[in-house]
Amino acid sequence: MTINLRDFDGEYSLTLGAGGLAADAAVTAAGHEPNGYFWEGLVRFAWPDIAERLDFDSEAGMFCAVGSSGDLERLKTVVESVITSPEAVRDIVARAETAGFEFDD
């Protein structure tokens, strides 16, 4: 599992390969596919203050966000804590379902 934060001539992106993550079993148990679109939805729900300032280009096999280096550094920190914690994923998914949020996975 690797989260990559890259600078392409002043354009910053954060990518995460989907699959093979510690939290995948919790995602699947919650009835979702642990793909890039799921992780994008999780970010949009759990951290809307960061997500609203980002552009997303996720795919089935990869989560991808584009934005400022500061926003992406913050995102990297919070996402790292979640992808390694099935409990955190279960909590966020339960809160999302209660709020009526729909994941596009």
PDB file of N, CA and C in Angstrom, residues 43-44 46-56 65-68 70-79:
ATOM      1  N   VAL A  43     -13.724   9.947   1.019  1.00  0.00           N
ATOM      2  CA  VAL A  43     -13.080  11.246   1.225  1.00  0.00           C
ATOM      3  C   VAL A  43     -14.109  12.370   1.144  1.00  0.00           C
ATOM      4  N   ARG A  44     -14.979  12.319   0.142  1.00  0.00           N
ATOM      5  CA  ARG A  44     -16.004  13.364  -0.016  1.00  0.00           C
ATOM      6  C   ARG A  44     -16.924  13.430   1.205  1.00  0.00           C
ATOM      7  N   ALA A  46     -16.258  12.033   4.471  1.00  0.00           N
ATOM      8  CA  ALA A  46     -15.570  12.195   5.753  1.00  0.00           C
ATOM      9  C   ALA A  46     -14.837  13.526   5.895  1.00  0.00           C
ATOM     10  N   TRP A  47     -14.346  14.061   4.794  1.00  0.00           N
ATOM     11  CA  TRP A  47     -13.576  15.304   4.849  1.00  0.00           C
ATOM     12  C   TRP A  47     -14.047  16.281   3.781  1.00  0.00           C
ATOM     13  N   PRO A  48     -15.296  16.716   3.857  1.00  0.00           N
ATOM     14  CA  PRO A  48     -15.833  17.593   2.810  1.00  0.00           C
ATOM     15  C   PRO A  48     -15.101  18.924   2.706  1.00  0.00           C
ATOM     16  N   ASP A  49     -14.532  19.392   3.822  1.00  0.00           N
ATOM     17  CA  ASP A  49     -13.788  20.653   3.802  1.00  0.00           C
ATOM     18  C   ASP A  49     -12.549  20.558   2.922  1.00  0.00           C
ATOM     19  N   ILE A  50     -11.925  19.394   2.875  1.00  0.00           N
ATOM     20  CA  ILE A  50     -10.766  19.187   1.993  1.00  0.00           C
ATOM     21  C   ILE A  50     -11.270  18.870   0.580  1.00  0.00           C
ATOM     22  N   ALA A  51     -12.247  17.963   0.483  1.00  0.00           N
ATOM     23  CA  ALA A  51     -12.724  17.471  -0.816  1.00  0.00           C
ATOM     24  C   ALA A  51     -13.253  18.590  -1.708  1.00  0.00           C
ATOM     25  N   GLU A  52     -13.879  19.594  -1.113  1.00  0.00           N
ATOM     26  CA  GLU A  52     -14.465  20.657  -1.933  1.00  0.00           C
ATOM     27  C   GLU A  52     -13.410  21.475  -2.662  1.00  0.00           C
ATOM     28  N   ARG A  53     -12.167  21.407  -2.215  1.00  0.00           N
ATOM     29  CA  ARG A  53     -11.087  22.164  -2.868  1.00  0.00           C
ATOM     30  C   ARG A  53     -10.254  21.301  -3.815  1.00  0.00           C
ATOM     31  N   LEU A  54     -10.652  20.049  -4.004  1.00  0.00           N
ATOM     32  CA  LEU A  54      -9.885  19.132  -4.838  1.00  0.00           C
ATOM     33  C   LEU A  54     -10.652  18.769  -6.103  1.00  0.00           C
ATOM     34  N   ASP A  55      -9.909  18.319  -7.098  1.00  0.00           N
ATOM     35  CA  ASP A  55     -10.487  17.696  -8.278  1.00  0.00           C
ATOM     36  C   ASP A  55     -10.148  16.213  -8.175  1.00  0.00           C
ATOM     37  N   PHE A  56     -11.056  15.361  -8.612  1.00  0.00           N
ATOM     38  CA  PHE A  56     -10.840  13.919  -8.524  1.00  0.00           C
ATOM     39  C   PHE A  56     -10.779  13.319  -9.920  1.00  0.00           C
ATOM     40  N   ALA A  65      -6.577  12.314  -6.476  1.00  0.00           N
ATOM     41  CA  ALA A  65      -7.044  13.666  -6.172  1.00  0.00           C
ATOM     42  C   ALA A  65      -5.982  14.647  -6.638  1.00  0.00           C
ATOM     43  N   VAL A  66      -6.427  15.798  -7.143  1.00  0.00           N
ATOM     44  CA  VAL A  66      -5.532  16.846  -7.617  1.00  0.00           C
ATOM     45  C   VAL A  66      -5.886  18.122  -6.873  1.00  0.00           C
ATOM     46  N   GLY A  67      -4.860  18.826  -6.396  1.00  0.00           N
ATOM     47  CA  GLY A  67      -5.113  20.064  -5.667  1.00  0.00           C
ATOM     48  C   GLY A  67      -3.831  20.696  -5.179  1.00  0.00           C
ATOM     49  N   SER A  68      -3.954  21.538  -4.162  1.00  0.00           N
ATOM     50  CA  SER A  68      -2.771  22.220  -3.617  1.00  0.00           C
ATOM     51  C   SER A  68      -1.961  21.236  -2.780  1.00  0.00           C
ATOM     52  N   GLY A  70      -0.764  21.678   0.151  1.00  0.00           N
ATOM     53  CA  GLY A  70      -1.226  21.691   1.540  1.00  0.00           C
ATOM     54  C   GLY A  70      -2.456  20.833   1.749  1.00  0.00           C
ATOM     55  N   ASP A  71      -3.444  20.966   0.865  1.00  0.00           N
ATOM     56  CA  ASP A  71      -4.655  20.153   0.982  1.00  0.00           C
ATOM     57  C   ASP A  71      -4.339  18.666   0.810  1.00  0.00           C
ATOM     58  N   LEU A  72      -3.473  18.355  -0.134  1.00  0.00           N
ATOM     59  CA  LEU A  72      -3.146  16.955  -0.382  1.00  0.00           C
ATOM     60  C   LEU A  72      -2.317  16.364   0.752  1.00  0.00           C
ATOM     61  N   GLU A  73      -1.466  17.164   1.385  1.00  0.00           N
ATOM     62  CA  GLU A  73      -0.722  16.688   2.561  1.00  0.00           C
ATOM     63  C   GLU A  73      -1.693  16.349   3.687  1.00  0.00           C
ATOM     64  N   ARG A  74      -2.683  17.222   3.918  1.00  0.00           N
ATOM     65  CA  ARG A  74      -3.700  16.946   4.938  1.00  0.00           C
ATOM     66  C   ARG A  74      -4.461  15.677   4.591  1.00  0.00           C
ATOM     67  N   LEU A  75      -4.856  15.553   3.326  1.00  0.00           N
ATOM     68  CA  LEU A  75      -5.598  14.377   2.893  1.00  0.00           C
ATOM     69  C   LEU A  75      -4.773  13.111   3.080  1.00  0.00           C
ATOM     70  N   LYS A  76      -3.514  13.172   2.728  1.00  0.00           N
ATOM     71  CA  LYS A  76      -2.639  12.004   2.871  1.00  0.00           C
ATOM     72  C   LYS A  76      -2.607  11.537   4.321  1.00  0.00           C
ATOM     73  N   THR A  77      -2.499  12.460   5.245  1.00  0.00           N
ATOM     74  CA  THR A  77      -2.437  12.112   6.665  1.00  0.00           C
ATOM     75  C   THR A  77      -3.705  11.400   7.122  1.00  0.00           C
ATOM     76  N   VAL A  78      -4.869  11.941   6.768  1.00  0.00           N
ATOM     77  CA  VAL A  78      -6.115  11.325   7.232  1.00  0.00           C
ATOM     78  C   VAL A  78      -6.402  10.011   6.511  1.00  0.00           C
ATOM     79  N   VAL A  79      -6.104   9.933   5.229  1.00  0.00           N
ATOM     80  CA  VAL A  79      -6.363   8.702   4.481  1.00  0.00           C
ATOM     81  C   VAL A  79      -5.453   7.579   4.967  1.00  0.00           C
TER      82      VAL A  79
END
